[in-house]
Amino acid sequence: MSTMTNTGSTGNTGSASSGSAPDSARTGAGRGRGLRLSGVNWLVWRQHRAAYWTILAAAAITLAVIVYERQQMMTYLEGYGYPHLKDGWEDKFDRRMFDVVSQVLGVVPILIGVFLGAPLLAGDLESGTAKLVNAQSTSRVRWLATKLGVTVLVVTVCTAALSAAFTWWWSPIKSSSYISFWTDASVFDGTGPVPTALTLLTVVGGVAIGMLVRRTLMAMVVTLGFAVVVQVVWSHFRLSLGDVLVKTSHNGVGDGTFPALPDSAVNLDQSYLTASGDLIGYGSCNEATEKAAAACLDKAHVVGWSVDYLPISQMSAMQWFGASILLALTAAISAFVILWGRKRLV
């Protein structure tokens, strides 16, 4: 009896093995197709997939708007002889969507930092998920690195794509001050590497804040303040990233004597230049009458102007220099998150 039973079991096992072999092959072939996440990568993506997909979808919609508006703009500009635009093209130019999109890009670092960065670890610490993960075989370092890595990847892809598209939109009209000066936040912070660098700093800063605060709502509030401070400090030091150039004149300060600056250059400061080479403030001879002002200038031996300016040719270098500083801060905060979380996370 035992022989029959064993034989039957063996037969069934053999039959099951032979029957499941094609299924296994099909399953293996199915897994070989496309990109499939597994392990901690899958866990992190599934846990935050709503936020990730929201960011990706919003980026896709914004990209579509930019592409459409750029086509509309080029049709308009071609009617005025682009690339050699005729005078008066600004009169009927509709800049409303450009302003709206630039404002949206301006708040992207704050929104993503608050709604993605802050809850990333604070939510797990508050709900106890971090303790559950800590009890598994996966190390804290790998879990933290994966959390940061997947988030940084999604943010980088979306912001880089938006920045490239917005730069493409702005490029045909960048020489016109009617739309915006290139040093304005709406352009400088929305093109090149700056949007990505600013967003990564606020996101990773929010992650660190959430790790320390350990409460989601409080982390979001503190991250909001952190993001606003970053924006204020960045706007204050933005123009300091460039190499200020000086242009002088020695033909007096009357009409038509002001130095001609390069196209799209930004005038940072202007002073009177004296015969001895000294500078006096522009308002130093702001007298009540024209005669009194002329006497003041003669007394100071003013011979011309001295103008501090930044040319648009420095824009890219300024953006990359500033972005490198922001990315260095981001890397430092990321290292802090890993080192602190390795021993004190739970």
Short mmCIF file of C-alpha atoms in Angstrom, two decimals:
data_model
loop_
_atom_site.label_atom_id
_atom_site.label_comp_id
_atom_site.label_asym_id
_atom_site.label_seq_id
_atom_site.Cartn_x
_atom_site.Cartn_y
_atom_site.Cartn_z
CA MET A 1 0.00 0.00 0.00
CA SER A 2 2.78 2.34 0.88
CA THR A 3 4.40 1.50 -2.42
CA MET A 4 1.27 2.46 -4.33
CA THR A 5 0.90 5.61 -2.32
CA ASN A 6 4.46 6.58 -2.95
CA THR A 7 4.13 5.79 -6.59
CA GLY A 8 0.99 7.84 -6.84
CA SER A 9 2.60 10.74 -5.07
CA THR A 10 5.60 10.52 -7.26
CA GLY A 11 3.41 10.42 -10.32
CA ASN A 12 1.39 13.38 -9.17
CA THR A 13 4.53 15.28 -8.38
CA GLY A 14 5.98 14.50 -11.74
CA SER A 15 2.77 15.46 -13.41
CA ALA A 16 2.58 18.71 -11.49
CA SER A 17 6.18 19.48 -12.26
CA SER A 18 5.76 18.80 -15.93
CA GLY A 19 2.53 20.79 -15.98
CA SER A 20 3.99 23.75 -14.11
CA ALA A 21 7.15 23.96 -16.14
CA PRO A 22 5.53 25.86 -19.02
CA ASP A 23 3.77 28.12 -16.51
CA SER A 24 7.08 28.86 -14.83
CA ALA A 25 8.65 29.54 -18.18
CA ARG A 26 5.83 31.89 -19.10
CA THR A 27 6.09 33.63 -15.74
CA GLY A 28 9.83 34.01 -16.11
CA ALA A 29 9.39 35.33 -19.63
CA GLY A 30 6.76 37.76 -18.38
CA ARG A 31 9.09 39.02 -15.71
CA GLY A 32 11.77 39.56 -18.25
CA ARG A 33 9.68 42.03 -20.18
CA GLY A 34 9.90 45.68 -19.21
CA LEU A 35 11.10 47.30 -16.02
CA ARG A 36 9.75 45.79 -12.83
CA LEU A 37 10.53 47.00 -9.32
CA SER A 38 11.20 44.55 -6.53
CA GLY A 39 12.21 44.54 -2.91
CA VAL A 40 12.67 47.87 -1.19
CA ASN A 41 12.33 49.80 -4.47
CA TRP A 42 8.89 48.32 -5.02
CA LEU A 43 7.92 49.01 -1.39
CA VAL A 44 8.95 52.67 -1.55
CA TRP A 45 7.25 53.23 -4.90
CA ARG A 46 4.03 51.56 -3.76
CA GLN A 47 4.00 53.45 -0.47
CA HIS A 48 4.36 56.86 -2.14
CA ARG A 49 2.94 56.09 -5.57
CA ALA A 50 0.07 58.58 -5.18
CA ALA A 51 2.48 61.46 -4.63
CA TYR A 52 4.87 60.27 -7.36
CA TRP A 53 2.13 59.84 -9.95
CA THR A 54 0.62 63.21 -9.03
CA ILE A 55 3.96 64.94 -9.64
CA LEU A 56 4.50 63.08 -12.91
CA ALA A 57 0.98 63.84 -14.13
CA ALA A 58 1.23 67.53 -13.18
CA ALA A 59 4.58 67.77 -14.96
CA ALA A 60 3.14 66.13 -18.08
CA ILE A 61 0.17 68.52 -18.16
CA THR A 62 2.42 71.54 -17.66
CA LEU A 63 4.73 70.35 -20.43
CA ALA A 64 1.77 70.03 -22.78
CA VAL A 65 0.68 73.60 -21.94
CA ILE A 66 4.19 74.93 -22.55
CA VAL A 67 4.48 73.17 -25.91
CA TYR A 68 1.10 74.52 -27.03
CA GLU A 69 1.78 78.08 -25.83
CA ARG A 70 5.21 78.08 -27.44
CA GLN A 71 3.71 77.12 -30.80
CA GLN A 72 1.15 79.92 -30.45
CA MET A 73 3.90 82.37 -29.58
CA MET A 74 6.05 81.39 -32.55
CA THR A 75 3.10 81.83 -34.90
CA TYR A 76 2.64 85.34 -33.53
CA LEU A 77 6.35 86.20 -33.71
CA GLU A 78 6.69 84.93 -37.27
CA GLY A 79 4.05 87.47 -38.23
CA TYR A 80 6.50 90.16 -37.09
CA GLY A 81 9.45 88.78 -39.00
CA TYR A 82 11.08 86.53 -36.39
CA PRO A 83 14.02 86.20 -35.76
CA HIS A 84 14.49 89.87 -36.75
CA LEU A 85 11.43 91.21 -34.98
CA LYS A 86 9.89 94.45 -36.14
CA ASP A 87 9.20 97.32 -33.79
CA GLY A 88 5.91 97.14 -31.97
CA TRP A 89 5.65 93.36 -31.65
CA GLU A 90 5.29 93.72 -27.87
CA ASP A 91 2.12 95.81 -28.19
CA LYS A 92 -0.23 92.90 -28.85
CA PHE A 93 1.84 90.14 -27.31
CA ASP A 94 -0.22 88.13 -24.81
CA ARG A 95 2.05 87.29 -21.88
CA ARG A 96 -0.60 86.08 -19.45
CA MET A 97 0.11 82.34 -19.78
CA PHE A 98 3.83 82.99 -19.61
CA ASP A 99 3.36 84.77 -16.30
CA VAL A 100 1.07 82.05 -14.98
CA VAL A 101 3.45 79.22 -15.83
CA SER A 102 6.44 81.11 -14.43
CA GLN A 103 4.55 81.64 -11.17
CA VAL A 104 3.64 77.96 -11.02
CA LEU A 105 7.26 76.98 -11.51
CA GLY A 106 8.19 79.43 -8.77
CA VAL A 107 6.07 77.65 -6.15
CA VAL A 108 6.96 74.12 -7.27
CA PRO A 109 9.93 73.82 -4.86
CA ILE A 110 7.74 74.86 -1.94
CA LEU A 111 4.82 72.58 -2.83
CA ILE A 112 6.90 69.48 -3.45
CA GLY A 113 9.02 70.11 -0.37
CA VAL A 114 5.94 70.44 1.86
CA PHE A 115 3.73 67.68 0.42
CA LEU A 116 6.38 65.12 -0.56
CA GLY A 117 9.57 65.82 1.36
CA ALA A 118 8.14 66.49 4.82
CA PRO A 119 5.85 63.40 5.08
CA LEU A 120 8.38 61.02 3.50
CA LEU A 121 9.87 59.90 6.83
CA ALA A 122 7.63 61.74 9.29
CA GLY A 123 4.65 59.66 8.18
CA ASP A 124 6.48 56.38 8.74
CA LEU A 125 7.77 57.49 12.13
CA GLU A 126 4.37 58.72 13.25
CA SER A 127 2.45 55.64 12.09
CA GLY A 128 5.01 53.08 13.30
CA THR A 129 5.89 51.86 9.81
CA ALA A 130 9.53 52.69 10.47
CA LYS A 131 9.61 50.21 13.37
CA LEU A 132 8.12 47.52 11.15
CA VAL A 133 10.70 48.13 8.45
CA ASN A 134 13.45 48.14 11.05
CA ALA A 135 12.38 44.65 12.14
CA GLN A 136 12.93 43.27 8.63
CA SER A 137 16.16 42.08 7.07
CA THR A 138 16.63 45.31 5.12
CA SER A 139 19.07 47.70 6.78
CA ARG A 140 18.08 51.21 7.75
CA VAL A 141 20.71 52.67 5.46
CA ARG A 142 19.33 50.86 2.43
CA TRP A 143 15.78 51.83 3.31
CA LEU A 144 16.71 55.50 3.77
CA ALA A 145 18.87 55.54 0.65
CA THR A 146 16.07 54.02 -1.40
CA LYS A 147 13.53 56.51 -0.04
CA LEU A 148 15.77 59.40 -0.93
CA GLY A 149 16.94 57.89 -4.22
CA VAL A 150 13.50 57.19 -5.69
CA THR A 151 12.17 60.57 -4.56
CA VAL A 152 15.18 62.46 -5.92
CA LEU A 153 14.89 60.60 -9.23
CA VAL A 154 11.21 61.49 -9.70
CA VAL A 155 11.77 65.12 -8.69
CA THR A 156 14.84 65.50 -10.90
CA VAL A 157 13.16 64.05 -13.99
CA CYS A 158 10.07 66.25 -13.62
CA THR A 159 11.79 69.52 -12.76
CA ALA A 160 14.52 69.08 -15.36
CA ALA A 161 11.91 68.46 -18.05
CA LEU A 162 9.89 71.51 -17.00
CA SER A 163 13.00 73.67 -16.88
CA ALA A 164 14.11 72.58 -20.34
CA ALA A 165 10.66 73.23 -21.77
CA PHE A 166 10.34 76.65 -20.12
CA THR A 167 13.83 77.61 -21.34
CA TRP A 168 12.78 76.58 -24.86
CA TRP A 169 9.66 78.73 -24.55
CA TRP A 170 11.52 81.80 -23.28
CA SER A 171 14.56 81.65 -25.60
CA PRO A 172 13.01 83.43 -28.64
CA ILE A 173 12.07 86.45 -26.52
CA LYS A 174 14.90 86.48 -23.98
CA SER A 175 16.37 89.70 -25.38
CA SER A 176 13.18 91.63 -24.65
CA SER A 177 12.77 93.34 -21.29
CA TYR A 178 9.04 93.64 -22.00
CA ILE A 179 8.48 90.03 -21.01
CA SER A 180 10.90 89.85 -18.11
CA PHE A 181 14.47 90.70 -17.24
CA TRP A 182 16.66 87.62 -17.23
CA THR A 183 17.62 88.33 -13.61
CA ASP A 184 13.99 88.25 -12.46
CA ALA A 185 12.92 85.22 -10.44
CA SER A 186 10.28 84.34 -13.03
CA VAL A 187 13.01 83.59 -15.59
CA PHE A 188 16.24 83.01 -13.69
CA ASP A 189 14.65 80.52 -11.26
CA GLY A 190 12.57 78.82 -13.94
CA THR A 191 15.28 77.97 -16.47
CA GLY A 192 18.52 76.03 -16.51
CA PRO A 193 19.48 73.89 -13.49
CA VAL A 194 18.02 76.24 -10.89
CA PRO A 195 14.48 74.74 -10.61
CA THR A 196 15.88 71.26 -10.05
CA ALA A 197 18.46 72.43 -7.50
CA LEU A 198 15.97 74.54 -5.54
CA THR A 199 13.38 71.75 -5.48
CA LEU A 200 15.86 69.08 -4.39
CA LEU A 201 17.09 71.28 -1.55
CA THR A 202 13.58 71.91 -0.21
CA VAL A 203 12.56 68.26 -0.63
CA VAL A 204 15.61 66.79 1.09
CA GLY A 205 15.42 69.53 3.71
CA GLY A 206 11.81 68.52 4.30
CA VAL A 207 12.87 64.88 4.69
CA ALA A 208 15.42 65.86 7.34
CA ILE A 209 12.87 68.04 9.14
CA GLY A 210 10.35 65.21 9.13
CA MET A 211 12.95 62.80 10.51
CA LEU A 212 13.70 65.15 13.42
CA VAL A 213 10.16 66.37 14.12
CA ARG A 214 8.57 62.90 13.68
CA ARG A 215 5.07 64.35 13.20
CA THR A 216 3.68 64.79 9.70
CA LEU A 217 1.64 67.96 10.14
CA MET A 218 4.31 69.71 12.18
CA ALA A 219 6.96 68.66 9.67
CA MET A 220 4.93 70.15 6.82
CA VAL A 221 4.54 73.46 8.66
CA VAL A 222 8.24 73.68 9.50
CA THR A 223 9.18 72.68 5.94
CA LEU A 224 6.97 75.45 4.60
CA GLY A 225 8.93 77.96 6.67
CA PHE A 226 12.22 76.39 5.57
CA ALA A 227 11.25 76.57 1.90
CA VAL A 228 10.20 80.21 2.17
CA VAL A 229 13.49 81.09 3.88
CA VAL A 230 15.42 79.31 1.11
CA GLN A 231 13.57 81.33 -1.52
CA VAL A 232 14.19 84.63 0.30
CA VAL A 233 17.90 83.96 0.84
CA TRP A 234 18.30 82.77 -2.74
CA SER A 235 16.61 85.87 -4.16
CA HIS A 236 18.83 88.08 -2.00
CA PHE A 237 22.09 86.54 -3.20
CA ARG A 238 21.07 85.73 -6.79
CA LEU A 239 22.82 88.69 -8.38
CA SER A 240 25.94 88.07 -6.31
CA LEU A 241 26.60 84.96 -8.37
CA GLY A 242 27.79 87.01 -11.34
CA ASP A 243 30.99 88.88 -12.09
CA VAL A 244 29.92 92.53 -12.04
CA LEU A 245 31.35 94.54 -14.92
CA VAL A 246 31.99 98.30 -14.92
CA LYS A 247 31.62 100.71 -17.80
CA THR A 248 32.70 104.33 -17.57
CA SER A 249 32.41 107.49 -19.65
CA HIS A 250 34.36 110.76 -19.56
CA ASN A 251 32.19 113.08 -21.64
CA GLY A 252 30.14 114.69 -18.91
CA VAL A 253 26.76 113.79 -17.48
CA GLY A 254 24.42 115.65 -19.79
CA ASP A 255 21.93 114.24 -22.25
CA GLY A 256 23.29 111.42 -24.37
CA THR A 257 26.39 110.89 -22.24
CA PHE A 258 25.25 107.78 -20.34
CA PRO A 259 27.37 104.72 -21.31
CA ALA A 260 25.71 102.33 -23.75
CA LEU A 261 25.33 98.92 -22.14
CA PRO A 262 25.14 95.63 -24.06
CA ASP A 263 21.69 94.41 -25.07
CA SER A 264 19.73 92.85 -22.18
CA ALA A 265 22.37 93.92 -19.66
CA VAL A 266 21.05 94.70 -16.17
CA ASN A 267 22.08 98.01 -14.63
CA LEU A 268 22.96 97.27 -11.01
CA ASP A 269 24.27 100.65 -9.92
CA GLN A 270 25.43 103.95 -11.35
CA SER A 271 27.63 106.68 -9.93
CA TYR A 272 29.27 109.91 -10.98
CA LEU A 273 32.91 109.61 -11.97
CA THR A 274 35.25 112.43 -10.90
CA ALA A 275 38.47 113.62 -12.54
CA SER A 276 40.49 111.91 -9.81
CA GLY A 277 38.81 108.57 -10.50
CA ASP A 278 36.66 108.63 -7.37
CA LEU A 279 32.97 107.79 -7.39
CA ILE A 280 30.18 109.79 -5.80
CA GLY A 281 26.61 108.69 -5.38
CA TYR A 282 24.05 109.35 -8.07
CA GLY A 283 21.94 111.37 -5.63
CA SER A 284 24.79 113.46 -4.28
CA CYS A 285 23.93 116.46 -6.46
CA ASN A 286 20.18 116.13 -6.40
CA GLU A 287 19.65 119.83 -5.94
CA ALA A 288 16.41 121.77 -6.17
CA THR A 289 17.30 123.56 -9.39
CA GLU A 290 19.18 122.51 -12.50
CA LYS A 291 21.67 125.34 -12.03
CA ALA A 292 22.43 124.30 -8.47
CA ALA A 293 22.88 120.68 -9.56
CA ALA A 294 25.31 121.73 -12.30
CA ALA A 295 27.29 123.78 -9.79
CA CYS A 296 27.46 120.80 -7.47
CA LEU A 297 28.77 118.58 -10.26
CA ASP A 298 31.38 121.17 -11.24
CA LYS A 299 32.52 121.53 -7.65
CA ALA A 300 32.98 117.73 -7.39
CA HIS A 301 34.88 117.72 -10.72
CA VAL A 302 32.48 115.15 -12.23
CA VAL A 303 33.61 114.09 -15.69
CA GLY A 304 31.31 111.19 -16.50
CA TRP A 305 29.52 108.04 -15.40
CA SER A 306 30.48 104.74 -13.84
CA VAL A 307 27.95 101.95 -14.31
CA ASP A 308 27.95 98.48 -12.71
CA TYR A 309 26.12 95.92 -14.82
CA LEU A 310 25.64 92.23 -15.55
CA PRO A 311 25.44 91.03 -19.17
CA ILE A 312 23.05 88.27 -20.16
CA SER A 313 26.03 86.22 -21.32
CA GLN A 314 26.73 85.44 -17.65
CA MET A 315 23.30 83.97 -17.02
CA SER A 316 24.17 80.34 -17.61
CA ALA A 317 27.37 80.51 -15.55
CA MET A 318 25.51 82.20 -12.70
CA GLN A 319 22.79 79.56 -12.76
CA TRP A 320 25.22 76.66 -12.69
CA PHE A 321 27.31 78.26 -9.97
CA GLY A 322 24.24 78.86 -7.83
CA ALA A 323 22.87 75.39 -8.57
CA SER A 324 26.18 73.80 -7.53
CA ILE A 325 25.91 75.53 -4.15
CA LEU A 326 22.32 74.38 -3.71
CA LEU A 327 23.18 70.81 -4.73
CA ALA A 328 26.14 70.76 -2.33
CA LEU A 329 23.79 71.74 0.50
CA THR A 330 21.37 69.04 -0.65
CA ALA A 331 24.13 66.42 -0.60
CA ALA A 332 25.17 67.51 2.90
CA ILE A 333 21.59 67.23 4.20
CA SER A 334 21.21 63.81 2.52
CA ALA A 335 24.38 62.59 4.24
CA PHE A 336 23.00 63.87 7.55
CA VAL A 337 19.75 61.97 7.01
CA ILE A 338 21.62 58.74 6.31
CA LEU A 339 24.07 59.07 9.20
CA TRP A 340 21.48 60.19 11.74
CA GLY A 341 18.89 57.67 10.62
CA ARG A 342 21.31 54.75 10.73
CA LYS A 343 21.39 54.81 14.53
CA ARG A 344 18.64 57.10 15.76
CA LEU A 345 15.77 56.71 13.35
CA VAL A 346 13.67 54.41 15.52
#
